[in-house]
Amino acid sequence: MSATLLDGNAVALAIRSEVRPAVDRLTARAGRPPGLALVLVGDDPASHLYVGSKLKSAGESGLFADVHRLPANASLDELLTLVDRLNQSPIHDGILVQSPLPAAMGPDAERRVFDAIAPDKDVDGFHPLNVGKLVQERATLVACTPSGVIELLDRSHIQIAGKRAVVIGRSDIVGKPMALLLLHRHATVTVCHSRTPDLPAVCREADILVAALGKPAFVTREFVKPGATVIDVGTTRVDDAQTIARLFAPGTKRRIAFEKRGALVLGDVHPEVEEVAGALTPVPGGVGPLTIALLLKNTLRAAEARLG
Ligand code: GUN
């Protein structure tokens, strides 16, 4: 058996084609497009790529978007001042501060910055007020990646209600909101983490298994009940040739891509899982495109709420 691959690009395109006319209608009514501020601190190459994709996608959907850059040695106070200015800005409806922030900003910088974003502009859904609303199932702005996973399951006609769901990873950005969204859709949810005993056995109970732990190819076939839906949220850049050689046979598409580029982005799910799962999100082309599509949708939502 070979798993059905869930096409994140196609679902993201469908969402974006729904966002575009709603953006155009709002722009005509309000006299300006919904606005998104992207804040990029430092020079992490992956963050530069992500912010570039977000900027391009926002433009293609008719949004106004701009990037606000600070150098790697910027202080937390400078960043908080910028966030405050964007909170007051009449042309920005959404603010996204790209994570991770430079380590030199201190261990609690990210939390302090996310706390400082006006809740009605918090298109990442990371502000404690929006997280609290999510817990009570009355959120308007929910973290983009987990919301994207729900959209992917729905639009792929995968039933959630009554199913056993297991989430590996308990981050504020993915694991926790993912578990809550699955719970609100009437799944029976288990959240696993580094101290869960016999992790493979717990995961084998899942009809829907979400891997969001950030360890490439960690989820092997022994974690997966035959026929289960497996959602791979991992994106880790790997440049170690031995790791790649262990995972991909010579002549396969991914091995050739590695030989050409010297690195690959790997998910948390081992390639052998394709032989066991019923449905599986590929990396790349699975969850990634949905994160951006949901960011556009959240920006539209924030603008609609602000502009009335
Ligand atoms: N870095 C990786 N994913 C995300 C995300 O969803 N939002 C922000 N702000 N930073 C990220």
CSV table of C-alpha atoms and ligand atoms in Angstrom, one decimal:
chain,number,residue,atom,x,y,z
A,1,MET,CA,0.0,0.0,0.0
A,2,SER,CA,1.2,3.5,-0.7
A,3,ALA,CA,-0.3,6.5,1.0
A,4,THR,CA,-2.3,9.1,-0.8
A,5,LEU,CA,-0.2,12.3,-0.8
A,6,LEU,CA,-2.2,15.3,0.5
A,7,ASP,CA,-1.4,18.2,-1.8
A,8,GLY,CA,-0.9,21.3,0.3
A,9,ASN,CA,-0.1,23.5,-2.7
A,10,ALA,CA,-3.5,22.7,-4.3
A,11,VAL,CA,-5.4,23.4,-1.0
A,12,ALA,CA,-3.4,26.6,-0.4
A,13,LEU,CA,-4.2,27.7,-3.9
A,14,ALA,CA,-7.9,27.1,-3.3
A,15,ILE,CA,-7.8,29.1,-0.1
A,16,ARG,CA,-6.0,31.9,-1.8
A,17,SER,CA,-8.5,32.0,-4.6
A,18,GLU,CA,-11.2,32.6,-2.0
A,19,VAL,CA,-9.2,35.2,-0.2
A,20,ARG,CA,-8.5,37.3,-3.3
A,21,PRO,CA,-12.1,38.4,-4.1
A,22,ALA,CA,-12.8,39.1,-0.5
A,23,VAL,CA,-9.7,41.3,-0.3
A,24,ASP,CA,-10.8,43.1,-3.5
A,25,ARG,CA,-14.3,43.7,-2.0
A,26,LEU,CA,-12.9,45.1,1.3
A,27,THR,CA,-10.4,47.3,-0.6
A,28,ALA,CA,-13.2,48.8,-2.6
A,29,ARG,CA,-15.3,49.4,0.5
A,30,ALA,CA,-12.5,50.7,2.7
A,31,GLY,CA,-10.6,52.7,0.1
A,32,ARG,CA,-7.4,50.8,1.0
A,33,PRO,CA,-6.2,47.2,0.9
A,34,PRO,CA,-5.8,45.1,4.1
A,35,GLY,CA,-2.2,45.8,5.3
A,36,LEU,CA,0.4,43.4,6.7
A,37,ALA,CA,3.6,44.4,8.4
A,38,LEU,CA,6.3,41.7,8.4
A,39,VAL,CA,9.1,42.3,10.9
A,40,LEU,CA,12.4,40.6,10.3
A,41,VAL,CA,15.2,40.9,12.9
A,42,GLY,CA,18.8,39.7,12.1
A,43,ASP,CA,20.0,37.7,9.2
A,44,ASP,CA,18.8,34.1,9.7
A,45,PRO,CA,18.7,32.8,6.0
A,46,ALA,CA,15.6,30.6,6.5
A,47,SER,CA,13.7,33.6,8.1
A,48,HIS,CA,14.7,35.8,5.1
A,49,LEU,CA,13.3,33.2,2.7
A,50,TYR,CA,10.0,32.8,4.7
A,51,VAL,CA,9.5,36.5,4.9
A,52,GLY,CA,10.2,36.9,1.2
A,53,SER,CA,7.5,34.2,0.4
A,54,LYS,CA,5.0,35.9,2.7
A,55,LEU,CA,5.6,39.3,1.1
A,56,LYS,CA,5.2,37.9,-2.4
A,57,SER,CA,2.1,35.9,-1.6
A,58,ALA,CA,0.5,38.9,0.2
A,59,GLY,CA,1.0,41.0,-3.0
A,60,GLU,CA,-0.5,38.3,-5.2
A,61,SER,CA,-3.6,38.2,-3.0
A,62,GLY,CA,-4.1,42.0,-3.3
A,63,LEU,CA,-2.9,42.8,0.2
A,64,PHE,CA,-0.5,45.7,1.0
A,65,ALA,CA,2.5,44.2,2.8
A,66,ASP,CA,5.9,45.7,3.7
A,67,VAL,CA,9.0,44.4,5.6
A,68,HIS,CA,10.4,46.2,8.6
A,69,ARG,CA,14.0,45.1,9.1
A,70,LEU,CA,16.2,45.5,12.2
A,71,PRO,CA,19.8,44.4,12.5
A,72,ALA,CA,20.9,41.3,14.4
A,73,ASN,CA,22.3,43.5,17.2
A,74,ALA,CA,19.1,45.5,17.7
A,75,SER,CA,17.9,45.8,21.3
A,76,LEU,CA,14.7,44.4,22.5
A,77,ASP,CA,13.6,48.0,23.3
A,78,GLU,CA,14.1,49.0,19.6
A,79,LEU,CA,11.9,46.0,18.5
A,80,LEU,CA,9.2,46.9,21.1
A,81,THR,CA,9.3,50.5,19.9
A,82,LEU,CA,8.8,49.3,16.3
A,83,VAL,CA,5.9,47.0,17.3
A,84,ASP,CA,4.3,49.9,19.2
A,85,ARG,CA,4.5,52.1,16.1
A,86,LEU,CA,2.9,49.3,14.0
A,87,ASN,CA,0.2,48.9,16.6
A,88,GLN,CA,-0.7,52.6,16.0
A,89,SER,CA,-0.3,52.4,12.2
A,90,PRO,CA,-3.6,53.1,10.3
A,91,ILE,CA,-2.5,51.1,7.3
A,92,HIS,CA,-1.4,47.9,8.9
A,93,ASP,CA,-4.2,45.4,10.0
A,94,GLY,CA,-1.8,42.6,10.8
A,95,ILE,CA,1.7,42.4,12.3
A,96,LEU,CA,4.0,39.3,12.1
A,97,VAL,CA,7.3,39.3,13.9
A,98,GLN,CA,9.3,36.4,12.3
A,99,SER,CA,10.5,33.8,14.8
A,100,PRO,CA,13.2,33.0,15.9
A,101,LEU,CA,14.6,36.3,17.2
A,102,PRO,CA,18.4,36.6,17.6
A,103,ALA,CA,19.5,34.8,20.8
A,104,ALA,CA,21.3,37.9,21.9
A,105,MET,CA,17.8,39.5,22.6
A,106,GLY,CA,17.5,37.3,25.6
A,107,PRO,CA,15.5,34.2,26.5
A,108,ASP,CA,12.1,35.9,27.0
A,109,ALA,CA,12.3,38.3,24.1
A,110,GLU,CA,9.9,36.4,21.9
A,111,ARG,CA,7.3,36.2,24.6
A,112,ARG,CA,7.6,39.9,25.4
A,113,VAL,CA,7.3,40.8,21.7
A,114,PHE,CA,4.3,38.6,21.0
A,115,ASP,CA,2.7,40.0,24.2
A,116,ALA,CA,3.2,43.5,22.8
A,117,ILE,CA,1.4,43.1,19.5
A,118,ALA,CA,-2.1,44.5,19.6
A,119,PRO,CA,-4.4,41.4,19.9
A,120,ASP,CA,-6.6,42.6,17.0
A,121,LYS,CA,-3.5,42.8,14.7
A,122,ASP,CA,-2.0,39.5,15.9
A,123,VAL,CA,-2.3,37.5,12.7
A,124,ASP,CA,0.0,34.8,14.1
A,125,GLY,CA,-2.5,34.1,16.9
A,126,PHE,CA,0.3,34.1,19.5
A,127,HIS,CA,-1.0,36.8,21.9
A,128,PRO,CA,-2.2,35.3,25.2
A,129,LEU,CA,-5.6,36.9,24.7
A,130,ASN,CA,-6.0,35.1,21.4
A,131,VAL,CA,-4.6,31.8,22.8
A,132,GLY,CA,-7.2,32.1,25.7
A,133,LYS,CA,-10.0,32.7,23.2
A,134,LEU,CA,-8.8,29.6,21.3
A,135,VAL,CA,-9.0,27.5,24.5
A,136,GLN,CA,-12.6,28.7,24.9
A,137,GLU,CA,-13.4,28.1,21.2
A,138,ARG,CA,-14.2,31.7,20.4
A,139,ALA,CA,-11.0,32.8,18.6
A,140,THR,CA,-10.9,34.9,15.5
A,141,LEU,CA,-7.1,34.8,15.0
A,142,VAL,CA,-5.6,31.3,15.4
A,143,ALA,CA,-2.0,30.2,14.7
A,144,CYS,CA,-1.6,29.7,10.9
A,145,THR,CA,0.1,26.3,10.7
A,146,PRO,CA,-2.4,24.4,12.9
A,147,SER,CA,-5.4,26.1,11.2
A,148,GLY,CA,-3.8,25.2,7.9
A,149,VAL,CA,-3.7,21.5,8.9
A,150,ILE,CA,-7.5,21.6,9.8
A,151,GLU,CA,-8.2,23.2,6.4
A,152,LEU,CA,-6.1,20.4,4.7
A,153,LEU,CA,-8.0,17.6,6.5
A,154,ASP,CA,-11.4,19.2,5.8
A,155,ARG,CA,-10.7,19.8,2.1
A,156,SER,CA,-9.2,16.3,1.7
A,157,HIS,CA,-12.5,14.9,3.2
A,158,ILE,CA,-10.7,13.3,6.2
A,159,GLN,CA,-13.1,12.9,9.1
A,160,ILE,CA,-11.9,14.3,12.4
A,161,ALA,CA,-15.0,13.9,14.7
A,162,GLY,CA,-14.8,10.7,16.7
A,163,LYS,CA,-11.3,9.9,15.6
A,164,ARG,CA,-8.2,9.4,17.8
A,165,ALA,CA,-5.6,12.1,17.2
A,166,VAL,CA,-2.1,12.2,18.5
A,167,VAL,CA,0.1,15.3,18.3
A,168,ILE,CA,3.8,14.9,18.8
A,169,GLY,CA,5.2,18.2,20.1
A,170,ARG,CA,3.8,20.7,22.6
A,171,SER,CA,5.1,24.1,21.3
A,172,ASP,CA,3.0,27.2,21.6
A,173,ILE,CA,3.2,27.7,17.8
A,174,VAL,CA,2.0,24.3,16.6
A,175,GLY,CA,1.5,21.5,19.1
A,176,LYS,CA,-0.8,23.1,21.7
A,177,PRO,CA,-3.0,25.0,19.2
A,178,MET,CA,-3.2,21.9,17.0
A,179,ALA,CA,-4.4,19.8,19.9
A,180,LEU,CA,-7.1,22.4,20.8
A,181,LEU,CA,-8.3,22.7,17.2
A,182,LEU,CA,-8.6,18.9,16.9
A,183,LEU,CA,-10.4,18.7,20.2
A,184,HIS,CA,-12.9,21.4,19.1
A,185,ARG,CA,-13.6,19.2,16.1
A,186,HIS,CA,-14.5,16.4,18.4
A,187,ALA,CA,-11.4,14.2,18.1
A,188,THR,CA,-10.0,12.4,21.1
A,189,VAL,CA,-6.7,14.0,21.5
A,190,THR,CA,-3.4,13.0,23.0
A,191,VAL,CA,-0.4,15.3,23.2
A,192,CYS,CA,3.0,13.6,23.3
A,193,HIS,CA,6.5,15.0,24.1
A,194,SER,CA,10.0,14.1,25.0
A,195,ARG,CA,9.0,12.5,28.2
A,196,THR,CA,6.2,10.3,26.9
A,197,PRO,CA,6.9,6.7,27.6
A,198,ASP,CA,6.7,4.2,24.7
A,199,LEU,CA,6.0,7.0,22.2
A,200,PRO,CA,5.6,4.6,19.2
A,201,ALA,CA,2.8,2.6,21.0
A,202,VAL,CA,0.9,5.8,21.8
A,203,CYS,CA,1.2,7.1,18.2
A,204,ARG,CA,0.0,3.7,16.8
A,205,GLU,CA,-3.4,4.4,18.4
A,206,ALA,CA,-3.8,7.5,16.1
A,207,ASP,CA,-6.2,7.7,13.2
A,208,ILE,CA,-4.6,11.2,12.7
A,209,LEU,CA,-1.0,11.6,13.7
A,210,VAL,CA,0.5,15.1,13.6
A,211,ALA,CA,4.3,15.2,13.9
A,212,ALA,CA,5.6,18.6,15.0
A,213,LEU,CA,8.7,18.0,17.0
A,214,GLY,CA,11.4,19.2,14.6
A,215,LYS,CA,13.5,16.0,14.4
A,216,PRO,CA,14.1,14.9,10.8
A,217,ALA,CA,12.7,11.4,9.9
A,218,PHE,CA,12.0,10.7,13.6
A,219,VAL,CA,8.6,9.1,12.9
A,220,THR,CA,9.2,5.7,11.5
A,221,ARG,CA,6.8,3.0,10.4
A,222,GLU,CA,6.5,1.5,13.9
A,223,PHE,CA,4.7,4.8,15.0
A,224,VAL,CA,2.0,4.5,12.4
A,225,LYS,CA,-1.2,2.4,12.4
A,226,PRO,CA,-1.8,1.1,8.9
A,227,GLY,CA,-4.1,3.4,7.0
A,228,ALA,CA,-3.7,6.3,9.4
A,229,THR,CA,-3.5,10.0,8.2
A,230,VAL,CA,0.0,11.4,8.9
A,231,ILE,CA,0.6,15.1,9.0
A,232,ASP,CA,4.2,16.2,8.8
A,233,VAL,CA,4.8,19.7,10.2
A,234,GLY,CA,8.6,19.3,10.4
A,235,THR,CA,10.9,21.5,8.2
A,236,THR,CA,14.6,20.9,9.1
A,237,ARG,CA,17.4,21.8,6.7
A,238,VAL,CA,19.8,18.8,6.5
A,239,ASP,CA,23.2,19.0,4.7
A,240,ASP,CA,24.7,15.8,6.1
A,241,ALA,CA,25.3,13.4,3.2
A,242,GLN,CA,25.2,10.3,5.4
A,243,THR,CA,21.8,11.1,6.8
A,244,ILE,CA,20.4,11.7,3.3
A,245,ALA,CA,22.0,8.5,2.0
A,246,ARG,CA,20.3,6.5,4.8
A,247,LEU,CA,16.9,7.9,3.9
A,248,PHE,CA,16.9,8.1,0.1
A,249,ALA,CA,18.2,5.5,-2.3
A,250,PRO,CA,20.5,6.6,-5.2
A,251,GLY,CA,18.5,7.8,-8.2
A,252,THR,CA,15.4,8.8,-6.3
A,253,LYS,CA,14.1,12.3,-6.8
A,254,ARG,CA,15.1,13.6,-3.4
A,255,ARG,CA,18.5,12.1,-3.5
A,256,ILE,CA,19.1,13.7,-6.9
A,257,ALA,CA,17.8,17.0,-5.5
A,258,PHE,CA,20.3,16.7,-2.6
A,259,GLU,CA,23.2,16.0,-4.9
A,260,LYS,CA,22.3,19.1,-6.9
A,261,ARG,CA,21.8,21.5,-4.0
A,262,GLY,CA,23.9,20.1,-1.1
A,263,ALA,CA,21.0,20.3,1.3
A,264,LEU,CA,17.4,19.2,1.7
A,265,VAL,CA,14.5,20.3,3.9
A,266,LEU,CA,13.3,17.2,5.7
A,267,GLY,CA,10.1,16.6,7.6
A,268,ASP,CA,9.7,14.8,10.9
A,269,VAL,CA,8.3,11.7,9.1
A,270,HIS,CA,10.6,9.0,7.7
A,271,PRO,CA,10.0,8.2,4.0
A,272,GLU,CA,9.2,4.6,4.8
A,273,VAL,CA,5.9,5.8,6.4
A,274,GLU,CA,4.5,6.3,2.9
A,275,GLU,CA,4.2,2.4,2.7
A,276,VAL,CA,2.0,2.3,5.9
A,277,ALA,CA,0.0,5.5,6.1
A,278,GLY,CA,-3.4,5.9,4.3
A,279,ALA,CA,-2.7,9.6,3.7
A,280,LEU,CA,0.4,11.7,4.2
A,281,THR,CA,1.6,15.3,3.7
A,282,PRO,CA,4.8,15.5,1.7
A,283,VAL,CA,7.7,17.8,2.7
A,284,PRO,CA,8.0,20.1,0.8
A,285,GLY,CA,4.5,20.8,-0.6
A,286,GLY,CA,2.4,19.6,2.3
A,287,VAL,CA,1.7,21.8,5.4
A,288,GLY,CA,4.2,24.6,4.4
A,289,PRO,CA,2.1,26.4,1.7
A,290,LEU,CA,-0.9,26.3,4.0
A,291,THR,CA,0.8,28.4,6.7
A,292,ILE,CA,1.1,31.2,4.2
A,293,ALA,CA,-2.4,30.8,2.9
A,294,LEU,CA,-3.8,31.0,6.5
A,295,LEU,CA,-1.6,34.1,7.2
A,296,LEU,CA,-3.4,35.8,4.2
A,297,LYS,CA,-6.8,34.7,5.5
A,298,ASN,CA,-6.0,35.9,9.0
A,299,THR,CA,-4.9,39.3,7.7
A,300,LEU,CA,-8.1,39.6,5.8
A,301,ARG,CA,-10.0,38.7,8.9
A,302,ALA,CA,-8.2,41.2,11.0
A,303,ALA,CA,-8.8,43.9,8.4
A,304,GLU,CA,-12.5,43.0,8.2
A,305,ALA,CA,-12.8,43.3,12.0
A,306,ARG,CA,-11.0,46.6,12.2
A,307,LEU,CA,-12.7,48.2,9.2
A,308,GLY,CA,-16.2,47.0,10.1
B,1,GUN,N1,8.7,31.1,12.3
B,1,GUN,C1,8.3,29.8,11.9
B,1,GUN,N2,7.0,29.7,11.8
B,1,GUN,C2,6.5,30.9,12.1
B,1,GUN,C3,5.2,31.5,12.2
B,1,GUN,O1,4.2,30.8,12.0
B,1,GUN,N3,5.1,32.8,12.6
B,1,GUN,C4,6.2,33.5,13.0
B,1,GUN,N4,6.0,34.8,13.4
B,1,GUN,N5,7.4,33.0,12.9
B,1,GUN,C5,7.6,31.8,12.5
